[in-house]
XYZ file of N, CA and C in Angstrom:
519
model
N 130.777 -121.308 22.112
C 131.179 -120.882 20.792
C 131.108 -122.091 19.860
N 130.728 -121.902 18.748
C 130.376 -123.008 17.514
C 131.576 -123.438 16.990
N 131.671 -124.849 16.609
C 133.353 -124.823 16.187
C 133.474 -123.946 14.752
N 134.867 -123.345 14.129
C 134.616 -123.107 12.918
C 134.557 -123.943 12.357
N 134.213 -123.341 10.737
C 134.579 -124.277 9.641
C 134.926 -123.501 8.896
N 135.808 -124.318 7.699
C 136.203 -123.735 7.023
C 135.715 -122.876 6.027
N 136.506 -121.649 5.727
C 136.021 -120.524 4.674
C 136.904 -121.130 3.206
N 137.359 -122.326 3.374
C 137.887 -122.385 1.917
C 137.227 -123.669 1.490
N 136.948 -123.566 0.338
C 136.445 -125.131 -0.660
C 137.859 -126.504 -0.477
N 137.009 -127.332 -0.407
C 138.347 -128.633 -0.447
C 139.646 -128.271 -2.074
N 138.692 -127.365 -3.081
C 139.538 -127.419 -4.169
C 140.187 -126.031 -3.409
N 140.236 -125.124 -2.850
C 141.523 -124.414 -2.740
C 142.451 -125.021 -1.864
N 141.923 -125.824 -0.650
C 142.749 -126.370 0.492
C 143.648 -127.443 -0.667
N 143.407 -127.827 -1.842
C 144.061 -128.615 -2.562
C 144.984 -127.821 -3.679
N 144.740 -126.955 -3.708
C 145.459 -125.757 -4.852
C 146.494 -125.451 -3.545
N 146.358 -125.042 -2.510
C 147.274 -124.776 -1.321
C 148.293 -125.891 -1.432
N 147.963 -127.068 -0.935
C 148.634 -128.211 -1.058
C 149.822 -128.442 -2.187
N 148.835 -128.391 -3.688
C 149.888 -128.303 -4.540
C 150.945 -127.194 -4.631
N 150.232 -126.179 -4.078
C 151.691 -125.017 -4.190
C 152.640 -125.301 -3.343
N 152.384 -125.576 -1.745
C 153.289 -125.567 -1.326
C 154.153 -126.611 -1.279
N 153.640 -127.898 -2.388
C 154.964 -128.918 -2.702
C 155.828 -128.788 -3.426
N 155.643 -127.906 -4.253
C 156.612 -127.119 -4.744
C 157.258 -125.999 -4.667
N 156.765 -125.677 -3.587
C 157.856 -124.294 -2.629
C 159.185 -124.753 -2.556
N 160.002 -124.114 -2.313
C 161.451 -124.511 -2.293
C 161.637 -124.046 -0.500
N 162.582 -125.374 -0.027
C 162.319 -125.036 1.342
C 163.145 -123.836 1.932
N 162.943 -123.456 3.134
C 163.544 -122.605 3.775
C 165.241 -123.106 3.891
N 165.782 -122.312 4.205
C 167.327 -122.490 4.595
C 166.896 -122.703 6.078
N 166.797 -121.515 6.686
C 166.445 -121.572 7.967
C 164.753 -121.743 8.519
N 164.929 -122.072 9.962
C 163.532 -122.094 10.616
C 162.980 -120.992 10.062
N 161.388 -120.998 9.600
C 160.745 -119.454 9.787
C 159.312 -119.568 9.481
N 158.849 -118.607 10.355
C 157.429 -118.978 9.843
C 156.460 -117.423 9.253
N 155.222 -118.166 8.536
C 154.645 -117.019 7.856
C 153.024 -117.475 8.637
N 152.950 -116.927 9.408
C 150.826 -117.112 9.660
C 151.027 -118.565 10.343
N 149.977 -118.919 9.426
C 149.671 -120.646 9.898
C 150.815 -121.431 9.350
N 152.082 -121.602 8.569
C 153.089 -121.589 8.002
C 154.238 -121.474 8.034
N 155.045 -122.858 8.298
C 156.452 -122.592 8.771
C 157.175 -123.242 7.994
N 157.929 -123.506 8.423
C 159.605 -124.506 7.624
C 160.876 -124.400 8.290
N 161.426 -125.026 7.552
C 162.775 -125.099 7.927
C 163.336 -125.528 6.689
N 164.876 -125.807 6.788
C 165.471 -126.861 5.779
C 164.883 -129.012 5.544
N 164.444 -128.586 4.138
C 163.769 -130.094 4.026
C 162.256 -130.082 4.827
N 161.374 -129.118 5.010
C 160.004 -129.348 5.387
C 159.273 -128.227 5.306
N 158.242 -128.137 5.314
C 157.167 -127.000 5.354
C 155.891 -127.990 5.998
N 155.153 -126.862 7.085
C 154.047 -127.411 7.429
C 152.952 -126.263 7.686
N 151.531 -126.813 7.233
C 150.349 -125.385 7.841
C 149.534 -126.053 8.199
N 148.774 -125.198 8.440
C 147.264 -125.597 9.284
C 146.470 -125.221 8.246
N 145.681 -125.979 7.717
C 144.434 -125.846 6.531
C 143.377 -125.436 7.296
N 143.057 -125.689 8.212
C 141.666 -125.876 8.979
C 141.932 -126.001 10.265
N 141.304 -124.940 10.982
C 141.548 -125.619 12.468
C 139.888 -125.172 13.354
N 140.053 -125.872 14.334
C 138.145 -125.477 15.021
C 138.917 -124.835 16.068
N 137.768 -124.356 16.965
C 137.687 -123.558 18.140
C 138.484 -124.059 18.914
N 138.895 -123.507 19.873
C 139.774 -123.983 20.602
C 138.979 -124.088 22.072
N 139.363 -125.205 23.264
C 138.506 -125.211 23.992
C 138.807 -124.928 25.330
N 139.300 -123.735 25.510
C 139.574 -122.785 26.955
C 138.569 -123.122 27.948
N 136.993 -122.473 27.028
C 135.978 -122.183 27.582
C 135.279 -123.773 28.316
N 135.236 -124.735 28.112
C 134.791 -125.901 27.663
C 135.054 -126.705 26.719
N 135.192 -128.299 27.343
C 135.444 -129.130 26.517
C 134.146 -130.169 26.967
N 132.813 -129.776 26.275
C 131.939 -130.847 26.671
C 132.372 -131.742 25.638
N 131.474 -133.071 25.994
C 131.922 -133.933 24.474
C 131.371 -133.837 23.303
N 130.100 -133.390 23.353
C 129.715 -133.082 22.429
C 130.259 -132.188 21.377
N 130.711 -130.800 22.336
C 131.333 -130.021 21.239
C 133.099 -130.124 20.860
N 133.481 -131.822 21.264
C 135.055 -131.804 20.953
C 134.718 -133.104 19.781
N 133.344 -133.751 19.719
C 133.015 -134.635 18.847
C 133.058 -134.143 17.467
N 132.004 -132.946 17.703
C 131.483 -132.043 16.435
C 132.562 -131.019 15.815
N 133.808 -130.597 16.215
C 134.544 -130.893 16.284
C 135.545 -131.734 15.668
N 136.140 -132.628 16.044
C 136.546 -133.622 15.675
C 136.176 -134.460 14.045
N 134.542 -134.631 14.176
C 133.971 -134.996 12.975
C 133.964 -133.671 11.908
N 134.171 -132.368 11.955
C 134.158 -131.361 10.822
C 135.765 -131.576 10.573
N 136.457 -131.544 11.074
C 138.347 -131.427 10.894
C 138.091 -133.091 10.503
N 137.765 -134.099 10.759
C 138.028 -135.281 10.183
C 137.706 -135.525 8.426
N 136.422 -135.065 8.033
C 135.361 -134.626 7.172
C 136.522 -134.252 6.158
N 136.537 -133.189 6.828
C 137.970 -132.043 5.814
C 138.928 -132.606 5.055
N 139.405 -133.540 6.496
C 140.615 -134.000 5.786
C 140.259 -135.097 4.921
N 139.206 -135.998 4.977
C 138.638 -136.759 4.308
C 138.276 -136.536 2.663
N 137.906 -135.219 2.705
C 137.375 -135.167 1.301
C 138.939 -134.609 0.482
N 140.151 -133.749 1.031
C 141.300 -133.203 0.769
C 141.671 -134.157 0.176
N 141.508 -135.586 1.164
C 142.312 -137.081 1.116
C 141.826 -137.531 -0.148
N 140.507 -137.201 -0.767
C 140.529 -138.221 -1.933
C 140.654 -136.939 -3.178
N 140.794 -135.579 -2.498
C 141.518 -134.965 -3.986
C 142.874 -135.589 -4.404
N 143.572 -135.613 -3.431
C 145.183 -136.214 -3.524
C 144.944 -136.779 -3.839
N 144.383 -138.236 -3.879
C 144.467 -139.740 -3.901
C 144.153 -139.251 -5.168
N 143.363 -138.777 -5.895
C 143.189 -138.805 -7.244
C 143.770 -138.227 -7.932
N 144.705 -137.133 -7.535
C 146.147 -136.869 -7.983
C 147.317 -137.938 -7.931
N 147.817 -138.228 -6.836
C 148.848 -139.204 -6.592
C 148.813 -140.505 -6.130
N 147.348 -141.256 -6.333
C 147.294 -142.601 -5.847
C 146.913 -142.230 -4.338
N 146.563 -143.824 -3.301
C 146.622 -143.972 -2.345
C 147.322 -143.289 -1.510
N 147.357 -142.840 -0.320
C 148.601 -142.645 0.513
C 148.817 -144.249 1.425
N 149.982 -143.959 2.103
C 150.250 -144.856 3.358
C 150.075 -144.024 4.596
N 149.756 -144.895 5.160
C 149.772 -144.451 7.096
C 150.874 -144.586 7.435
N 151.218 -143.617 8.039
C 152.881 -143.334 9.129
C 152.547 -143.314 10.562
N 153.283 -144.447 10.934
C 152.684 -144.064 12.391
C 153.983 -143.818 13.012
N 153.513 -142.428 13.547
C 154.450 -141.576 14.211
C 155.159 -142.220 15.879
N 154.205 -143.028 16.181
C 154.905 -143.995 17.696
C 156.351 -144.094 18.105
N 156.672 -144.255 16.777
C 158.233 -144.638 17.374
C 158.876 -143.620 17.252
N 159.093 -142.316 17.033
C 159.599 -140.985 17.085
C 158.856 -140.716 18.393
N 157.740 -140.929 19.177
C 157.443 -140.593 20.370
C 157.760 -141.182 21.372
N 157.542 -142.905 20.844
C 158.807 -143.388 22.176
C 159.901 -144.123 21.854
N 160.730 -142.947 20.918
C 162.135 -142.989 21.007
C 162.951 -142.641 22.267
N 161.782 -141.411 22.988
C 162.769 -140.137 23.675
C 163.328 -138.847 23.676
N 163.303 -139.198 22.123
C 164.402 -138.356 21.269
C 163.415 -137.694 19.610
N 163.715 -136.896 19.243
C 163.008 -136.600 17.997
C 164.208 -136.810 16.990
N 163.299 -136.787 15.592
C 164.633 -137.071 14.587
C 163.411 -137.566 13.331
N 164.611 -137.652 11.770
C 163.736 -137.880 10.867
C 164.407 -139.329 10.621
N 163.135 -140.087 10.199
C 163.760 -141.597 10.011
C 164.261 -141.463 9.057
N 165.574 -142.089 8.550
C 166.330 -142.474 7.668
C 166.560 -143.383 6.837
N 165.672 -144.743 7.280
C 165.798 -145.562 6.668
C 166.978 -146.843 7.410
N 167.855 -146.431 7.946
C 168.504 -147.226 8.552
C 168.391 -147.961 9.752
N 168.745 -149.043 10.358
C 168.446 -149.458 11.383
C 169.623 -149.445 12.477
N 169.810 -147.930 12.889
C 170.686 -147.450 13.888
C 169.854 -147.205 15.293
N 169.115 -147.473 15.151
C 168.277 -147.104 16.360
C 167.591 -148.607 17.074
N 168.021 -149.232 17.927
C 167.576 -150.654 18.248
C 166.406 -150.345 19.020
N 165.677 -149.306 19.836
C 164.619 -149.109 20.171
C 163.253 -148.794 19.020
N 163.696 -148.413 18.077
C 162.378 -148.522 17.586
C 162.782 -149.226 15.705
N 163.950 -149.818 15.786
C 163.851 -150.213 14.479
C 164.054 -149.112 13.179
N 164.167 -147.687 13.243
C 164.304 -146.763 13.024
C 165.795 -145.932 12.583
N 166.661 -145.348 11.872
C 167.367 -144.638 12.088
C 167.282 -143.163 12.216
N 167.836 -143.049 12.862
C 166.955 -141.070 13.044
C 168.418 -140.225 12.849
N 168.185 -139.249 12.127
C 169.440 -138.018 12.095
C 168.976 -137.099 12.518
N 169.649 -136.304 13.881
C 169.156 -136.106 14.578
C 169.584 -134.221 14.010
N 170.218 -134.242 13.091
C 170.435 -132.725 12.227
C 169.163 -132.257 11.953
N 167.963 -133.023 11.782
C 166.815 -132.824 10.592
C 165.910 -133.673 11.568
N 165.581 -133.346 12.395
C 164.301 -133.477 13.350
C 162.906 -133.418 12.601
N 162.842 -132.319 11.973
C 161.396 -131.756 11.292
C 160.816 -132.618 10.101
N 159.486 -132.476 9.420
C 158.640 -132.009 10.644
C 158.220 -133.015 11.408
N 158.733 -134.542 11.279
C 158.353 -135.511 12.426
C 158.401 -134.751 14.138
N 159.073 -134.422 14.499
C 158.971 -134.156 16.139
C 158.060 -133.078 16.207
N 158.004 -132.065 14.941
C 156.235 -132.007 15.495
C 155.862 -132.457 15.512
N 155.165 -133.033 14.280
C 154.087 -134.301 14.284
C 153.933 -135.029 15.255
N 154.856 -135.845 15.936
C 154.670 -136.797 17.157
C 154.568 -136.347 18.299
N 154.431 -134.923 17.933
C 153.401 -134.476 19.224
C 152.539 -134.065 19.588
N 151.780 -133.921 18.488
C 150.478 -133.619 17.781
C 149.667 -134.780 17.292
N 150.008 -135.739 17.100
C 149.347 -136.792 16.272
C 150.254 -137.777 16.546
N 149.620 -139.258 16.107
C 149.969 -140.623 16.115
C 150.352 -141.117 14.743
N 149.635 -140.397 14.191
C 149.449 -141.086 12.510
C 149.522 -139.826 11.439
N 150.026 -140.044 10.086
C 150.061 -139.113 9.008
C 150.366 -139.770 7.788
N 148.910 -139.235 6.979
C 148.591 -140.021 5.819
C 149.517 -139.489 4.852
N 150.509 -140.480 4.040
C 151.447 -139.814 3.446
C 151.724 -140.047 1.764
N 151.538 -139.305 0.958
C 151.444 -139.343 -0.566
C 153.202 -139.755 -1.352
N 153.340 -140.196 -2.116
C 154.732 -140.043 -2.218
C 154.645 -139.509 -4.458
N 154.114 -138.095 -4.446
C 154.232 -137.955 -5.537
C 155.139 -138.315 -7.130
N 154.495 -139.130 -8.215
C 155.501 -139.831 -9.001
C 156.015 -138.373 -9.196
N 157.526 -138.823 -9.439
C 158.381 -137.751 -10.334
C 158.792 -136.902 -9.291
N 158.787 -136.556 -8.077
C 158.940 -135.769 -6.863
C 160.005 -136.655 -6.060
N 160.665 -135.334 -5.494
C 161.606 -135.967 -4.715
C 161.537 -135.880 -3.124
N 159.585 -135.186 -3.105
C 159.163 -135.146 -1.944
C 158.026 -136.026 -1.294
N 157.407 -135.738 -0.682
C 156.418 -136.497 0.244
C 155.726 -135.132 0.331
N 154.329 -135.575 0.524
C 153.063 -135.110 1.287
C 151.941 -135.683 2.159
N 151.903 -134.878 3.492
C 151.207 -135.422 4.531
C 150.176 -135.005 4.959
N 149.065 -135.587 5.176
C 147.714 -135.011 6.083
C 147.878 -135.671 7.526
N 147.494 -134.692 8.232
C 147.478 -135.329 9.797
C 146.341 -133.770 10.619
N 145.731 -135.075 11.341
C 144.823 -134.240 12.404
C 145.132 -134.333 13.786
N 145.476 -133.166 14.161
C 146.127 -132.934 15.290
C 145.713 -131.729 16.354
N 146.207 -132.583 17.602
C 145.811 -131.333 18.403
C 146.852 -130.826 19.801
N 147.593 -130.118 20.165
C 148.626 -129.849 20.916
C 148.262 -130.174 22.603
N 147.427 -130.053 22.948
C 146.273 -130.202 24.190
C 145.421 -130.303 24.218
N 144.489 -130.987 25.444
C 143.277 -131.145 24.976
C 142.315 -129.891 25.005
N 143.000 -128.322 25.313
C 142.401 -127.329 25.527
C 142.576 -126.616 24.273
N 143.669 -126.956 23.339
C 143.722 -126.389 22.152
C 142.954 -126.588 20.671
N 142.720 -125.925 20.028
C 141.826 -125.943 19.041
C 142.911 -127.320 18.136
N 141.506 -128.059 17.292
C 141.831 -129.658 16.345
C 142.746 -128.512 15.034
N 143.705 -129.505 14.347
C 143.946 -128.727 13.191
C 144.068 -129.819 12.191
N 143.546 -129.858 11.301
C 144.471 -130.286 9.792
C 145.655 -129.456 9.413
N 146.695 -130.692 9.452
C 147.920 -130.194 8.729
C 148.767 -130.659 8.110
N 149.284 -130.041 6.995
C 149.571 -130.474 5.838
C 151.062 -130.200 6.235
N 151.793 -131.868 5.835
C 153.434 -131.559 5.699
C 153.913 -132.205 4.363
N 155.143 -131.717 4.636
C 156.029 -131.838 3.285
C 157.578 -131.986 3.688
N 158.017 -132.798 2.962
C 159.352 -133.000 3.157
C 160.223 -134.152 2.189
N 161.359 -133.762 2.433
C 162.124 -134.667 1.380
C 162.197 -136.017 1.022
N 161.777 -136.939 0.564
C 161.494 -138.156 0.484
C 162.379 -139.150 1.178
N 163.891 -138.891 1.119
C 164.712 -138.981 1.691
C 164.737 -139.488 3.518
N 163.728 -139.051 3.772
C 163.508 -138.286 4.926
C 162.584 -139.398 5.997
N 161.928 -140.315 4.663
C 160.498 -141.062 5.348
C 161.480 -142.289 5.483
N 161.008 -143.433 6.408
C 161.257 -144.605 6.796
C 161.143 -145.265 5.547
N 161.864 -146.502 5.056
C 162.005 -147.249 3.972
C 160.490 -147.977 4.237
């Protein structure tokens, strides 16, 4: 099977983006489709390829890999030309904490330099289990954050771009 690609233009995957930074978050966990949340986050899948039950030659986890990279690449410089640069987050130390949690900014945590509240997990402890890294926007005038990250749950599961969001509050100083 051919990987997909996407049926949407980088300008709707970016009209998506902007809407849902201004969604107001969930109270509770819940999800809609590719689309979930909780309190303080929302996350979807923009794009995702085939998934690889059938086979994982390399070729077709490359081709693959390079269309979901592509994606997020060109998404990456709509933002950037909305909100500046992003920074890289590297998700490592929420993975070998042990423990999931959203950094806080504080340094309560002597294993990774980190403070984590462990009320508000999301969406880092997904993320760090899906991905290493997430390119992160910090919109002027917003009291949120926005994230691209390419991720994949197994190596049998289909690649995804996915877009998070969460309270600014929320990211490591």
């Amino acid at each position: 099977m051919p990987p997909r690609h996407r049926t949407r233009s980088a300008e709707e995957l970016f009209h998506t983006v902007e809407y849902l930074h201004t969604l107001p978050f969930p109270r509770q966990e819940e999800r809609a489709g590719d689309r979930w949340g909780g309190p303080g986050h929302h996350l979807v899948v923009l794009v995702e390829s085939q998934d690889f039950w059938e086979g994982r030659a390399t070729e077709l986890v490359e081709e693959a890999e390079q269309g979901v990279e592509a994606d997020r690449a060109v998404l990456a410089q709509l933002l950037t030309r909305r909100w500046g640069a992003p920074a890289a987050m590297d998700l490592n130390p929420f993975q070998d904490s042990g423990r999931t949690g959203t950094a806080t900014g504080t340094s309560t945590d002597a294993d990774t330099g980190l403070g984590f509240d462990a009320e508000e997990p999301e969406p880092f402890g997904f993320l760090s289990g899906v991905t290493s890294e997430v390119w992160v926007w910090r919109p002027d005038g917003s009291d949120r954050w926005v994230g691209l990250a390419v991720g994949q749950a197994d190596p049998e599961w289909p690649l995804q771009l996915l877009a998070a969001f969460g309270e600014s509050s929320a990211l490591p100083v």
